[in-house]
Amino acid sequence: MDEILAEKKVVRHPKKKKQPITWDLIKSQNQLVWMSVPLLLYIILFAYVPVWGWTMAFQDYRPGRAFNDQKWVGFKQFKFLLTDDNFLRVLRNTFAMGLINLILGFVTAIVLALLLNEIRKVFWKRAVQTISYLPHFLSWIIVTGIVATSLSINDGIVNIVLMKLHLIREPILWLSEGKYFWGIVGASHVWKEVGWNTIIYLAAIASVDPALYEAAEIDGANRYKKMRFVTLPGIKATIVILLIMSVGHVLEAGFEVQYLLGNGLIVDWSETIDIFVLKYGIAQGNYSLATAGGIFKTVVSITLLLFANWTAKRLGEERLL
Amino acid sequence: MGNQQISPQKTAGIVIKKRLGSSGMEPILFNTFNTIFMIILVTVTLYPFLNTIAVSFNAGNDTIRGGIYLWPRIWTTQNYKAVFVTGTIYDAFWVSVARTVLSTILNIFLTTMLAYTLSRKEYVFRKSITVIFVLTMYFSAGLIPGYFLIKNLHLLNSFWVYVLPSMVSAFNMIVIRTYIGTIPESLLESAKIDGAGDFKIFIRIIFPLCKPVLATVALFVAVGAWNSWFDAFLYTSSRQELSTLQYELMKLLSSTMNSNSNPNVAAGVGMNQNSAQAMVTPLSIRAAVTIVASVPILVVYPFMQKYFVVGLNVGSVKE
Amino acid sequence: MGGKSKSMFKLSLIVLLSLSFTLAGCGGNTNNASEGKENTAKETAAATGNTNTSTKVEPFDISVFIGEAGQQPTPDNKIYKKIKDELGATFNYEYLAGDLNQKLGVMIAGQDYPDVMTGNTKLTAAGAYIPLEDLIEQYAPNLKAHYADYWNMMKDPNDGHIYILPNYGVYNGKVNSSWYSGPAFWIQKAILKEFGYPKVKTLDEYFDLIAKYKEKYPTIDGSPTIGFEILNNDWRNWGLFNAPQHLIGHPNDGGVVVNDSVAEIFADKDSAKQYYQKLNEVNNLGLIDKETFVQNYDQYMAKLSSGTVLGMFDQHWNFSAAENSLVTQGKDERTYVGLPLVFDTKTKDYYRDLPVLNLNNGYGISINAKNAVQIIKLLDSLITEDWQKTLSWGVPGEDYEVTDAGRFIKTQEQRDKAVDATWILANKAKTFNDFGPKLEGSYADGNSTDAAAQPEEYLASVKPYDKEILDAYGFKSYVDFFSEPPANPVYYPAWSIDLVEGSEAKVVNTKLNDLSTKFLPKAILAEPADFDSAWSEYVGAIGKVNVKAYEDKINEQIKWRIDNWSK
């Protein structure tokens, strides 16, 4: 359906690639300009103007000192960050957990949205949906507290259930082994956010034209086929756009969960860039290092974002930019 | 479940009847699986909240022992008393309500307006403005430059610092823009022929059609505004009358934690072993604070939910 | 419309551009950006204060930033009202909720300081406080007398000025000490009773007792007995890190031991190896909780308050809430006694120390304060004995009673109130007193400055079960388990040395903590045969860190302290 519409538009507004932006053209679109340019100025003021602060990354910034009195140190902060023995490991952890969160988060949210959509009784649908998003309102410290208790070898529910099911012989000390840690973080994220992440897909599903379902019905489509050929295509645009945006956020694996669940035995798997920067940046009063870490993440994020957008373009999918 | 949903429900009813007629075992199997899955899901996601409620009604120095699951062991309302005795939270509640309502209204209107302009393929600045907005999701200037901006705009210790910096959100803009992309162009064409300008089309046609997605975005914005405390912490912390509920609760929680982790204070408490102990501990206060902070916003949810769970269909509006 | 919109568009672009330049300019030029509106009120207050020289109390406001979390007192708080009525001052407190480093970052960057701030080395380094020496000399005879013996110690090592008035550590008169909240190896009282009140001196004896008791009682109240806990969670890392220095007879100097005024780290030395090898050995015997290195603080406290943990190395204040829980459960025998263990009996224990000046804590006056003189005069009034009694004990007849002999004593009801958080908000000037200069020890009339240290109050708090144990050892209080502390070395304690923000020493300190957190648990949990290789891996990792930068910084400061603090 999107493609058809897009084609229609192309026909109506032939897009000449090299067409210069003239005052006349802008003038003819003056309503659109008035509706968007003030907001553009607004976002430049609030998001772009403060970026002068990135100069800090090239200084030994001391708060309270005038700009001209700051000491310039070139790439010293970046060097400290990128050459630290732990940096590669920390980067790997961040990527791994970011990727796990991304994939798990996506798949579970979409699947849950589809399944919720199959509940016929509106009351139950609403009830399940409301309950599933409750954990979003709990702070990580509460959630990780429950996770740690559940994984305990002394009457932790996870070990009890697995023992009862004879999947394991004796309780496993989950948080002492690095190989489990990424999975635990991923699962905790799903637990906390799956209901919340579903909301956006439910809204997309709600906007699928019921006529399409009726048409599929007449064609003899069963439930699975309708899901596959009506619902999923109907929300594909949303999925692709959200996916592209999330790829750019892969480095946002966070620090709270890892900080709260991590310990000395698994620090090689749990430490993320954010924790590293927190420990050697802000906590040391080194705002320059924190800024350098931020710039590094921004560069990686935007690269990933552009790559994802380019891939979508190549695949002929909806794209972000 | 208002009257306006009659038509989609009717359609759904027809669909179900037909489906039950057409195939035999498959939907029953599916429904059984789905029901079991939903029961597990509900159990797993309801538990942490119930657990938090149970802890919030359990005596503080008993909670330390752990092992509180779904029901308090030693019932008390002491934890809530400790929250509500903080006289400052009542004013802070209204500040929070004001900032949430104002933020949501402004954000929804402005973001949708922007999304509409950027959904117009013919718009000359479409691409550049989109890029400029999208990039804002991937960088942050940092704490100190952000502070200078607020300071130089004279927003320190002002209510507006809660609203102005977050009037438009790139993420929500993209979500709305994607949604607008699914609205049939034909709907706009007729309006154009009638001579309506873009602003009129936006107000008259796009805005009403976007209800399902706006309900979602409104929820995102409202929950975000309600839960935020960092701006109060950085920008308005020296003016008590501007404090928000979340920040007041945060202060209460921090002070409970502090009095349990400060050598000087804790030693003093430990001294009086034979007097009635202070019953309040960080674990129990955190639970009570969580409930007090989230219940008001949870109440709002069902009102939004009807738009995206049942859905106001584009199709139904088309008629 | 079209032409107009074009020019409007241009105009707004120009406005935006110029705006962004001014913002960038202002951002860099921070020093003159500090004038806030809120100062005007203070200015007028100060001005009226100066013109009116009569003795009538002029009301004035003081804005105070507390670098810790806290709760606002009630508006009609009894003690603050008294201060306002008699001295004119109203305190407007701002408490910290959130990350201190972030808050300080923006406060310093924007030079947005209130009148008074609690001590912090970042603020000192940023020049946020005014020097106090001259103010005290001129306006504050009581403060001058109060701090006379400590004057040099209060000076900032970087420029020799006094910026902060320490809140604890200035002692007058006899010090009544019946309570120990510092580090020790703790053992359940039930164990001592079980084995006939033995005198436990060494680490080996300690673990032998624990092993014997665990063997005899494999479960306590139905749950498996846990021999020993080691907490290393976030900033609560001393349970793992700090024991070795005490075991060789040194006091708590943080990450270093100091011999003949020369500090060196002990984390990779033989004393440390001996301790961790012992832990490795007892772990192999099954005495250490399997979960000990993965647990968080809440889980640790849950275990302690279940009464199943026989012992641990910790500071008492860190787990006192668990003891309170045990007491309410009626499990007094599961509460703990602190033991000052050493490796061998030839070593004298040095866990308990004499109080030290609490440097970098307490009030400082900010460069933005317009009424510094008024503030210092106020603090000077509040350090007088009458005010100190009000701040610490409260109002006689309401918060405490005075016996015919002039002793201060509390009724049970008054004691109960004193620990009730809600009551405190309305009836104590808690925040002021926590951070303000204060008398410690005893008043001129012999009463203790702190209700908790008043011998009568202490006796009232000893429970029968504790009396039995203390009698068996012939002790008056649990403090008597520790040796009488010697006079503190001049530089003591090394842990209060400011490593200076952003210095290499500070980075190295963080790195060392990271390495210990990572390698020590592995070494302790290793098979005994593998301990040596795990240990050398740890020592090797420390060898790669610039330990010298850390030690040099500490030694430089120790030398400075000896040069400047010696009388």
Coordinates of N, CA and C in Angstrom, one line a residue, chain A residues 134-151 184-185 187-193 256-257 260-261, chain B residues 44-45 47-49 51-52 286 290, chain C residues 296:
Chain A
L134 N 3.7 -2.8 33.7 CA 4.0 -2.3 35.0 C 5.4 -2.3 35.4
P135 N 6.2 -3.3 35.1 CA 7.6 -3.3 35.5 C 8.4 -2.1 35.0
H136 N 7.9 -1.5 33.9 CA 8.6 -0.3 33.4 C 8.7 0.8 34.4
F137 N 7.7 0.8 35.4 CA 7.6 1.9 36.4 C 8.5 1.6 37.6
L138 N 9.1 0.5 37.6 CA 10.0 0.2 38.7 C 11.4 0.6 38.3
S139 N 12.2 1.1 39.3 CA 13.5 1.5 39.0 C 14.4 0.2 38.9
W140 N 15.5 0.4 38.2 CA 16.4 -0.7 38.0 C 16.9 -1.3 39.3
I141 N 17.0 -0.5 40.3 CA 17.6 -1.0 41.6 C 16.6 -2.0 42.2
I142 N 15.3 -1.7 42.0 CA 14.3 -2.7 42.5 C 14.3 -4.0 41.6
V143 N 14.3 -3.8 40.3 CA 14.3 -4.9 39.4 C 15.5 -5.8 39.6
T144 N 16.7 -5.2 39.7 CA 17.9 -6.0 39.8 C 17.9 -6.7 41.2
G145 N 17.3 -6.0 42.2 CA 17.2 -6.6 43.5 C 16.5 -7.9 43.4
I146 N 15.3 -7.9 42.7 CA 14.5 -9.1 42.5 C 15.3 -10.1 41.7
V147 N 16.0 -9.6 40.6 CA 16.7 -10.6 39.8 C 17.8 -11.3 40.6
A148 N 18.5 -10.5 41.4 CA 19.6 -11.1 42.2 C 19.0 -12.2 43.2
T149 N 17.9 -11.8 43.9 CA 17.3 -12.7 44.8 C 16.8 -14.0 44.1
S150 N 16.2 -13.8 42.9 CA 15.7 -15.0 42.1 C 16.8 -15.9 41.7
L151 N 18.0 -15.3 41.5 CA 19.1 -16.2 41.0 C 19.9 -16.7 42.1
I184 N 21.6 -12.8 31.2 CA 20.8 -12.3 32.3 C 20.4 -10.8 32.1
V185 N 21.4 -10.0 31.6 CA 21.1 -8.6 31.4 C 20.0 -8.5 30.3
A187 N 17.7 -10.7 29.5 CA 16.4 -11.2 30.0 C 15.8 -10.2 31.0
S188 N 16.7 -9.5 31.8 CA 16.1 -8.5 32.7 C 15.5 -7.4 31.9
H189 N 16.2 -7.0 30.8 CA 15.6 -5.9 30.0 C 14.3 -6.3 29.4
V190 N 14.2 -7.5 28.9 CA 12.9 -8.0 28.3 C 11.8 -7.9 29.4
W191 N 12.2 -8.5 30.5 CA 11.2 -8.5 31.6 C 10.7 -7.1 32.0
K192 N 11.6 -6.2 32.1 CA 11.2 -4.9 32.5 C 10.5 -4.1 31.4
E193 N 10.9 -4.2 30.2 CA 10.4 -3.3 29.2 C 9.5 -3.9 28.1
E256 N 23.4 1.0 34.6 CA 22.7 0.7 35.8 C 22.7 -0.8 36.1
V257 N 22.1 -1.6 35.1 CA 21.9 -3.0 35.3 C 23.3 -3.7 35.6
L260 N 24.7 -2.8 38.9 CA 24.0 -3.3 40.0 C 24.1 -4.8 40.1
L261 N 24.2 -5.5 39.0 CA 24.3 -7.0 39.0 C 25.8 -7.4 38.9
Chain B
V44 N 4.6 -13.2 35.6 CA 6.0 -12.8 35.6 C 6.1 -11.3 35.7
T45 N 5.2 -10.6 35.0 CA 5.3 -9.1 35.1 C 4.5 -8.5 36.2
Y47 N 4.4 -9.9 39.2 CA 5.1 -10.2 40.4 C 6.0 -9.0 41.0
P48 N 6.9 -8.4 40.2 CA 7.7 -7.4 40.8 C 6.9 -6.3 41.4
F49 N 5.8 -5.9 40.8 CA 4.9 -4.9 41.3 C 4.3 -5.3 42.6
N51 N 5.3 -7.6 44.6 CA 6.3 -7.7 45.6 C 6.7 -6.3 46.2
T52 N 6.8 -5.3 45.3 CA 7.1 -4.0 45.8 C 6.0 -3.5 46.7
R286 N 12.0 2.7 49.7 CA 12.1 2.7 48.3 C 10.8 2.1 47.7
T290 N 8.2 4.1 45.4 CA 7.9 3.7 44.1 C 6.4 3.6 43.8
Chain C
N296 N 24.7 -8.7 46.8 CA 24.7 -7.3 46.9 C 24.4 -7.0 48.4

